[in-house]
Amino acid sequence: ANEIAGTDDVTVAPTGDLTPNDMAVTVGYARALAGGPLDGWALGLGVKYIRSKIATSAQTAAVDLGASSHPILDGRLRLAFTATNLGGKLKYESEANALPVQFKAGGAFKLSERWATALDLVMPRNDRAYAALGTEYAVPVQDAWGVALRAGRNTRTWGGVSGLNGASLGAGFFGRSGGVEYA
């Protein structure tokens, strides 16, 4: 079903079917801080185990870190920082490949009670930095639930691809105890 025909590198003779697969398991913890200079900040840590199989298997562990500021400007602005995939390398036979480490700094600003915007600056290791901008407008329908409309754009593909590549649209339905999102 999800198999790929394997071949010998030299003779191109069939060697049997391959069934590639990947798995990642993450355990995370976050905590809001109270008191002191970081009052209102939140810090998070995620530890993950990654396993990948093509013809042979590779596995490693990595760490994700994150911080979110206390609300600024009368509660309208919040800043955040993340570092993801810090740690190991996936080693298949003799070649080891580093995980795609990425650093992000961003902020979310409430223009009004219903309208919010966000800007992220993304800095991947071994690639050029790019920005992502998004907006959300939330409409309460009844006391218990509402609808949110979203749009976004990132600069990662500007100049290289034509059309609407890098643009996104989405909607969400939310209530007091949860919601459903689609983008």
PDB file of C-alpha atoms in Angstrom:
ATOM      1  CA  ALA A   1       0.000   0.000   0.000  1.00  0.00           C
ATOM      2  CA  ASN A   2       2.575   2.626   1.117  1.00  0.00           C
ATOM      3  CA  GLU A   3       5.535   0.744  -0.273  1.00  0.00           C
ATOM      4  CA  ILE A   4       8.386   1.929  -2.476  1.00  0.00           C
ATOM      5  CA  ALA A   5      10.238  -0.448  -4.774  1.00  0.00           C
ATOM      6  CA  GLY A   6      13.859  -0.772  -3.616  1.00  0.00           C
ATOM      7  CA  THR A   7      16.719  -1.106  -6.114  1.00  0.00           C
ATOM      8  CA  ASP A   8      20.438  -1.800  -5.899  1.00  0.00           C
ATOM      9  CA  ASP A   9      22.542   1.375  -6.367  1.00  0.00           C
ATOM     10  CA  VAL A  10      24.929  -0.254  -8.828  1.00  0.00           C
ATOM     11  CA  THR A  11      22.958  -2.851 -10.799  1.00  0.00           C
ATOM     12  CA  VAL A  12      19.503  -1.267 -10.396  1.00  0.00           C
ATOM     13  CA  ALA A  13      18.207  -4.768  -9.654  1.00  0.00           C
ATOM     14  CA  PRO A  14      15.087  -4.960  -7.461  1.00  0.00           C
ATOM     15  CA  THR A  15      15.941  -5.512  -3.780  1.00  0.00           C
ATOM     16  CA  GLY A  16      12.426  -5.668  -2.344  1.00  0.00           C
ATOM     17  CA  ASP A  17       9.830  -3.189  -1.225  1.00  0.00           C
ATOM     18  CA  LEU A  18      10.506  -0.511   1.389  1.00  0.00           C
ATOM     19  CA  THR A  19       7.916   0.846   3.819  1.00  0.00           C
ATOM     20  CA  PRO A  20       9.230   4.208   5.051  1.00  0.00           C
ATOM     21  CA  ASN A  21       7.700   5.733   8.181  1.00  0.00           C
ATOM     22  CA  ASP A  22       8.348   8.419  10.775  1.00  0.00           C
ATOM     23  CA  MET A  23       7.327   8.829  14.397  1.00  0.00           C
ATOM     24  CA  ALA A  24       7.775  11.619  16.935  1.00  0.00           C
ATOM     25  CA  VAL A  25       6.640  11.509  20.556  1.00  0.00           C
ATOM     26  CA  THR A  26       6.785  14.704  22.619  1.00  0.00           C
ATOM     27  CA  VAL A  27       6.297  15.285  26.327  1.00  0.00           C
ATOM     28  CA  GLY A  28       5.939  18.907  27.327  1.00  0.00           C
ATOM     29  CA  TYR A  29       5.572  21.092  30.375  1.00  0.00           C
ATOM     30  CA  ALA A  30       4.770  24.793  30.672  1.00  0.00           C
ATOM     31  CA  ARG A  31       4.375  27.059  33.642  1.00  0.00           C
ATOM     32  CA  ALA A  32       3.221  30.614  34.197  1.00  0.00           C
ATOM     33  CA  LEU A  33       5.586  32.452  36.513  1.00  0.00           C
ATOM     34  CA  ALA A  34       4.390  34.587  39.409  1.00  0.00           C
ATOM     35  CA  GLY A  35       6.409  37.196  41.277  1.00  0.00           C
ATOM     36  CA  GLY A  36       9.834  38.625  40.567  1.00  0.00           C
ATOM     37  CA  PRO A  37      11.059  40.169  37.306  1.00  0.00           C
ATOM     38  CA  LEU A  38       9.384  37.495  35.153  1.00  0.00           C
ATOM     39  CA  ASP A  39       5.943  37.874  36.735  1.00  0.00           C
ATOM     40  CA  GLY A  40       3.313  36.986  34.140  1.00  0.00           C
ATOM     41  CA  TRP A  41       5.758  35.262  31.776  1.00  0.00           C
ATOM     42  CA  ALA A  42       5.220  31.633  30.776  1.00  0.00           C
ATOM     43  CA  LEU A  43       8.054  29.193  30.055  1.00  0.00           C
ATOM     44  CA  GLY A  44       7.762  25.856  28.296  1.00  0.00           C
ATOM     45  CA  LEU A  45       9.903  22.818  27.550  1.00  0.00           C
ATOM     46  CA  GLY A  46       9.222  19.910  25.225  1.00  0.00           C
ATOM     47  CA  VAL A  47      11.373  16.777  25.035  1.00  0.00           C
ATOM     48  CA  LYS A  48      10.857  14.553  22.016  1.00  0.00           C
ATOM     49  CA  TYR A  49      11.946  11.206  20.671  1.00  0.00           C
ATOM     50  CA  ILE A  50      12.146  10.961  16.874  1.00  0.00           C
ATOM     51  CA  ARG A  51      12.400   7.759  14.837  1.00  0.00           C
ATOM     52  CA  SER A  52      12.609   7.600  11.056  1.00  0.00           C
ATOM     53  CA  LYS A  53      12.833   4.568   8.790  1.00  0.00           C
ATOM     54  CA  ILE A  54      13.595   4.458   5.083  1.00  0.00           C
ATOM     55  CA  ALA A  55      15.682   1.372   4.254  1.00  0.00           C
ATOM     56  CA  THR A  56      17.369   1.534   7.684  1.00  0.00           C
ATOM     57  CA  SER A  57      16.270   3.265  10.878  1.00  0.00           C
ATOM     58  CA  ALA A  58      17.565   6.364  12.619  1.00  0.00           C
ATOM     59  CA  GLN A  59      16.562   7.806  15.955  1.00  0.00           C
ATOM     60  CA  THR A  60      17.403  10.775  18.158  1.00  0.00           C
ATOM     61  CA  ALA A  61      16.119  13.037  20.902  1.00  0.00           C
ATOM     62  CA  ALA A  62      15.551  16.791  20.765  1.00  0.00           C
ATOM     63  CA  VAL A  63      14.308  19.674  22.895  1.00  0.00           C
ATOM     64  CA  ASP A  64      11.916  22.566  22.181  1.00  0.00           C
ATOM     65  CA  LEU A  65      11.984  25.714  24.348  1.00  0.00           C
ATOM     66  CA  GLY A  66       9.486  28.552  24.510  1.00  0.00           C
ATOM     67  CA  ALA A  67       8.714  31.745  26.418  1.00  0.00           C
ATOM     68  CA  SER A  68       5.717  34.045  26.346  1.00  0.00           C
ATOM     69  CA  SER A  69       5.746  37.523  27.874  1.00  0.00           C
ATOM     70  CA  HIS A  70       3.247  39.006  30.259  1.00  0.00           C
ATOM     71  CA  PRO A  71       0.634  41.212  28.546  1.00  0.00           C
ATOM     72  CA  ILE A  72       2.025  44.644  27.597  1.00  0.00           C
ATOM     73  CA  LEU A  73       0.322  47.898  26.504  1.00  0.00           C
ATOM     74  CA  ASP A  74      -2.795  47.500  28.645  1.00  0.00           C
ATOM     75  CA  GLY A  75      -2.950  43.785  27.843  1.00  0.00           C
ATOM     76  CA  ARG A  76      -3.078  44.279  24.069  1.00  0.00           C
ATOM     77  CA  LEU A  77       0.434  42.988  23.167  1.00  0.00           C
ATOM     78  CA  ARG A  78       2.098  39.701  24.015  1.00  0.00           C
ATOM     79  CA  LEU A  79       5.566  38.637  22.795  1.00  0.00           C
ATOM     80  CA  ALA A  80       6.886  35.087  22.402  1.00  0.00           C
ATOM     81  CA  PHE A  81      10.129  33.293  21.584  1.00  0.00           C
ATOM     82  CA  THR A  82      10.790  29.655  20.611  1.00  0.00           C
ATOM     83  CA  ALA A  83      13.707  27.419  19.742  1.00  0.00           C
ATOM     84  CA  THR A  84      12.804  24.036  18.225  1.00  0.00           C
ATOM     85  CA  ASN A  85      14.623  20.792  17.396  1.00  0.00           C
ATOM     86  CA  LEU A  86      17.645  21.499  19.587  1.00  0.00           C
ATOM     87  CA  GLY A  87      19.721  18.392  20.020  1.00  0.00           C
ATOM     88  CA  GLY A  88      20.530  15.247  18.159  1.00  0.00           C
ATOM     89  CA  LYS A  89      21.041  14.107  14.613  1.00  0.00           C
ATOM     90  CA  LEU A  90      19.367  11.326  12.645  1.00  0.00           C
ATOM     91  CA  LYS A  91      22.069   8.899  11.533  1.00  0.00           C
ATOM     92  CA  TYR A  92      21.252   6.485   8.698  1.00  0.00           C
ATOM     93  CA  GLU A  93      24.096   3.968   8.326  1.00  0.00           C
ATOM     94  CA  SER A  94      27.135   6.301   8.089  1.00  0.00           C
ATOM     95  CA  GLU A  95      25.640   9.755   7.398  1.00  0.00           C
ATOM     96  CA  ALA A  96      24.219  11.891  10.220  1.00  0.00           C
ATOM     97  CA  ASN A  97      21.726  14.665   9.434  1.00  0.00           C
ATOM     98  CA  ALA A  98      20.994  17.494  11.850  1.00  0.00           C
ATOM     99  CA  LEU A  99      17.371  18.224  12.694  1.00  0.00           C
ATOM    100  CA  PRO A 100      15.899  21.436  11.241  1.00  0.00           C
ATOM    101  CA  VAL A 101      16.654  23.824  14.138  1.00  0.00           C
ATOM    102  CA  GLN A 102      14.494  26.925  14.046  1.00  0.00           C
ATOM    103  CA  PHE A 103      14.244  30.090  16.150  1.00  0.00           C
ATOM    104  CA  LYS A 104      11.131  32.305  16.205  1.00  0.00           C
ATOM    105  CA  ALA A 105      10.331  35.666  17.746  1.00  0.00           C
ATOM    106  CA  GLY A 106       6.834  36.998  17.454  1.00  0.00           C
ATOM    107  CA  GLY A 107       4.100  39.110  18.838  1.00  0.00           C
ATOM    108  CA  ALA A 108       0.313  39.219  18.918  1.00  0.00           C
ATOM    109  CA  PHE A 109      -1.514  42.548  19.136  1.00  0.00           C
ATOM    110  CA  LYS A 110      -5.229  43.049  19.801  1.00  0.00           C
ATOM    111  CA  LEU A 111      -6.483  45.874  17.595  1.00  0.00           C
ATOM    112  CA  SER A 112      -9.887  45.603  19.258  1.00  0.00           C
ATOM    113  CA  GLU A 113     -11.799  43.132  21.407  1.00  0.00           C
ATOM    114  CA  ARG A 114     -12.610  41.052  18.288  1.00  0.00           C
ATOM    115  CA  TRP A 115      -9.660  41.749  15.961  1.00  0.00           C
ATOM    116  CA  ALA A 116      -6.094  40.517  16.523  1.00  0.00           C
ATOM    117  CA  THR A 117      -2.913  40.496  14.411  1.00  0.00           C
ATOM    118  CA  ALA A 118       0.330  38.554  14.757  1.00  0.00           C
ATOM    119  CA  LEU A 119       3.819  38.818  13.293  1.00  0.00           C
ATOM    120  CA  ASP A 120       6.516  36.137  13.510  1.00  0.00           C
ATOM    121  CA  LEU A 121      10.155  36.407  12.453  1.00  0.00           C
ATOM    122  CA  VAL A 122      11.398  32.893  11.661  1.00  0.00           C
ATOM    123  CA  MET A 123      15.098  32.061  11.558  1.00  0.00           C
ATOM    124  CA  PRO A 124      15.782  28.500  10.382  1.00  0.00           C
ATOM    125  CA  ARG A 125      19.330  27.198  10.698  1.00  0.00           C
ATOM    126  CA  ASN A 126      20.981  26.880   7.275  1.00  0.00           C
ATOM    127  CA  ASP A 127      18.221  28.823   5.506  1.00  0.00           C
ATOM    128  CA  ARG A 128      17.190  32.427   5.093  1.00  0.00           C
ATOM    129  CA  ALA A 129      14.950  34.147   7.618  1.00  0.00           C
ATOM    130  CA  TYR A 130      11.372  35.045   6.741  1.00  0.00           C
ATOM    131  CA  ALA A 131       8.355  36.762   8.255  1.00  0.00           C
ATOM    132  CA  ALA A 132       4.798  35.540   8.728  1.00  0.00           C
ATOM    133  CA  LEU A 133       1.873  37.917   9.275  1.00  0.00           C
ATOM    134  CA  GLY A 134      -1.634  36.913  10.252  1.00  0.00           C
ATOM    135  CA  THR A 135      -4.913  38.362  11.397  1.00  0.00           C
ATOM    136  CA  GLU A 136      -8.045  37.012  13.061  1.00  0.00           C
ATOM    137  CA  TYR A 137     -11.501  38.490  13.456  1.00  0.00           C
ATOM    138  CA  ALA A 138     -13.741  36.767  16.008  1.00  0.00           C
ATOM    139  CA  VAL A 139     -17.509  37.127  15.855  1.00  0.00           C
ATOM    140  CA  PRO A 140     -19.543  35.957  18.837  1.00  0.00           C
ATOM    141  CA  VAL A 141     -22.743  34.347  17.567  1.00  0.00           C
ATOM    142  CA  GLN A 142     -24.365  33.540  20.909  1.00  0.00           C
ATOM    143  CA  ASP A 143     -23.171  33.730  24.483  1.00  0.00           C
ATOM    144  CA  ALA A 144     -21.773  30.204  24.358  1.00  0.00           C
ATOM    145  CA  TRP A 145     -20.067  30.117  20.927  1.00  0.00           C
ATOM    146  CA  GLY A 146     -18.668  32.113  18.019  1.00  0.00           C
ATOM    147  CA  VAL A 147     -16.812  32.088  14.706  1.00  0.00           C
ATOM    148  CA  ALA A 148     -13.276  33.296  13.930  1.00  0.00           C
ATOM    149  CA  LEU A 149     -12.093  34.174  10.410  1.00  0.00           C
ATOM    150  CA  ARG A 150      -8.346  34.159   9.707  1.00  0.00           C
ATOM    151  CA  ALA A 151      -5.920  35.167   6.942  1.00  0.00           C
ATOM    152  CA  GLY A 152      -2.141  35.066   6.744  1.00  0.00           C
ATOM    153  CA  ARG A 153       0.861  35.463   4.505  1.00  0.00           C
ATOM    154  CA  ASN A 154       4.520  34.525   4.833  1.00  0.00           C
ATOM    155  CA  THR A 155       7.500  35.844   2.890  1.00  0.00           C
ATOM    156  CA  ARG A 156       9.302  32.503   2.605  1.00  0.00           C
ATOM    157  CA  THR A 157       8.421  31.999  -1.052  1.00  0.00           C
ATOM    158  CA  TRP A 158       8.254  35.624  -2.260  1.00  0.00           C
ATOM    159  CA  GLY A 159      10.145  36.057  -5.501  1.00  0.00           C
ATOM    160  CA  GLY A 160      10.536  32.330  -6.098  1.00  0.00           C
ATOM    161  CA  VAL A 161       6.973  31.193  -6.737  1.00  0.00           C
ATOM    162  CA  SER A 162       4.114  33.035  -8.377  1.00  0.00           C
ATOM    163  CA  GLY A 163       0.489  33.135  -7.319  1.00  0.00           C
ATOM    164  CA  LEU A 164      -0.854  32.854  -3.823  1.00  0.00           C
ATOM    165  CA  ASN A 165       1.821  30.527  -2.468  1.00  0.00           C
ATOM    166  CA  GLY A 166       2.486  31.531   1.137  1.00  0.00           C
ATOM    167  CA  ALA A 167      -1.072  32.794   1.675  1.00  0.00           C
ATOM    168  CA  SER A 168      -3.481  31.050   4.023  1.00  0.00           C
ATOM    169  CA  LEU A 169      -7.128  31.327   4.994  1.00  0.00           C
ATOM    170  CA  GLY A 170      -8.983  29.658   7.810  1.00  0.00           C
ATOM    171  CA  ALA A 171     -12.006  29.615  10.056  1.00  0.00           C
ATOM    172  CA  GLY A 172     -12.744  28.355  13.513  1.00  0.00           C
ATOM    173  CA  PHE A 173     -15.810  27.641  15.597  1.00  0.00           C
ATOM    174  CA  PHE A 174     -15.257  28.098  19.305  1.00  0.00           C
ATOM    175  CA  GLY A 175     -17.195  27.609  22.490  1.00  0.00           C
ATOM    176  CA  ARG A 176     -16.560  27.762  26.207  1.00  0.00           C
ATOM    177  CA  SER A 177     -15.078  24.275  26.374  1.00  0.00           C
ATOM    178  CA  GLY A 178     -13.316  23.919  23.002  1.00  0.00           C
ATOM    179  CA  GLY A 179     -13.464  24.501  19.309  1.00  0.00           C
ATOM    180  CA  VAL A 180     -12.845  23.260  15.776  1.00  0.00           C
ATOM    181  CA  GLU A 181     -10.326  24.917  13.442  1.00  0.00           C
ATOM    182  CA  TYR A 182      -9.732  24.605   9.701  1.00  0.00           C
ATOM    183  CA  ALA A 183      -7.063  26.323   7.592  1.00  0.00           C
TER     184      ALA A 183
END
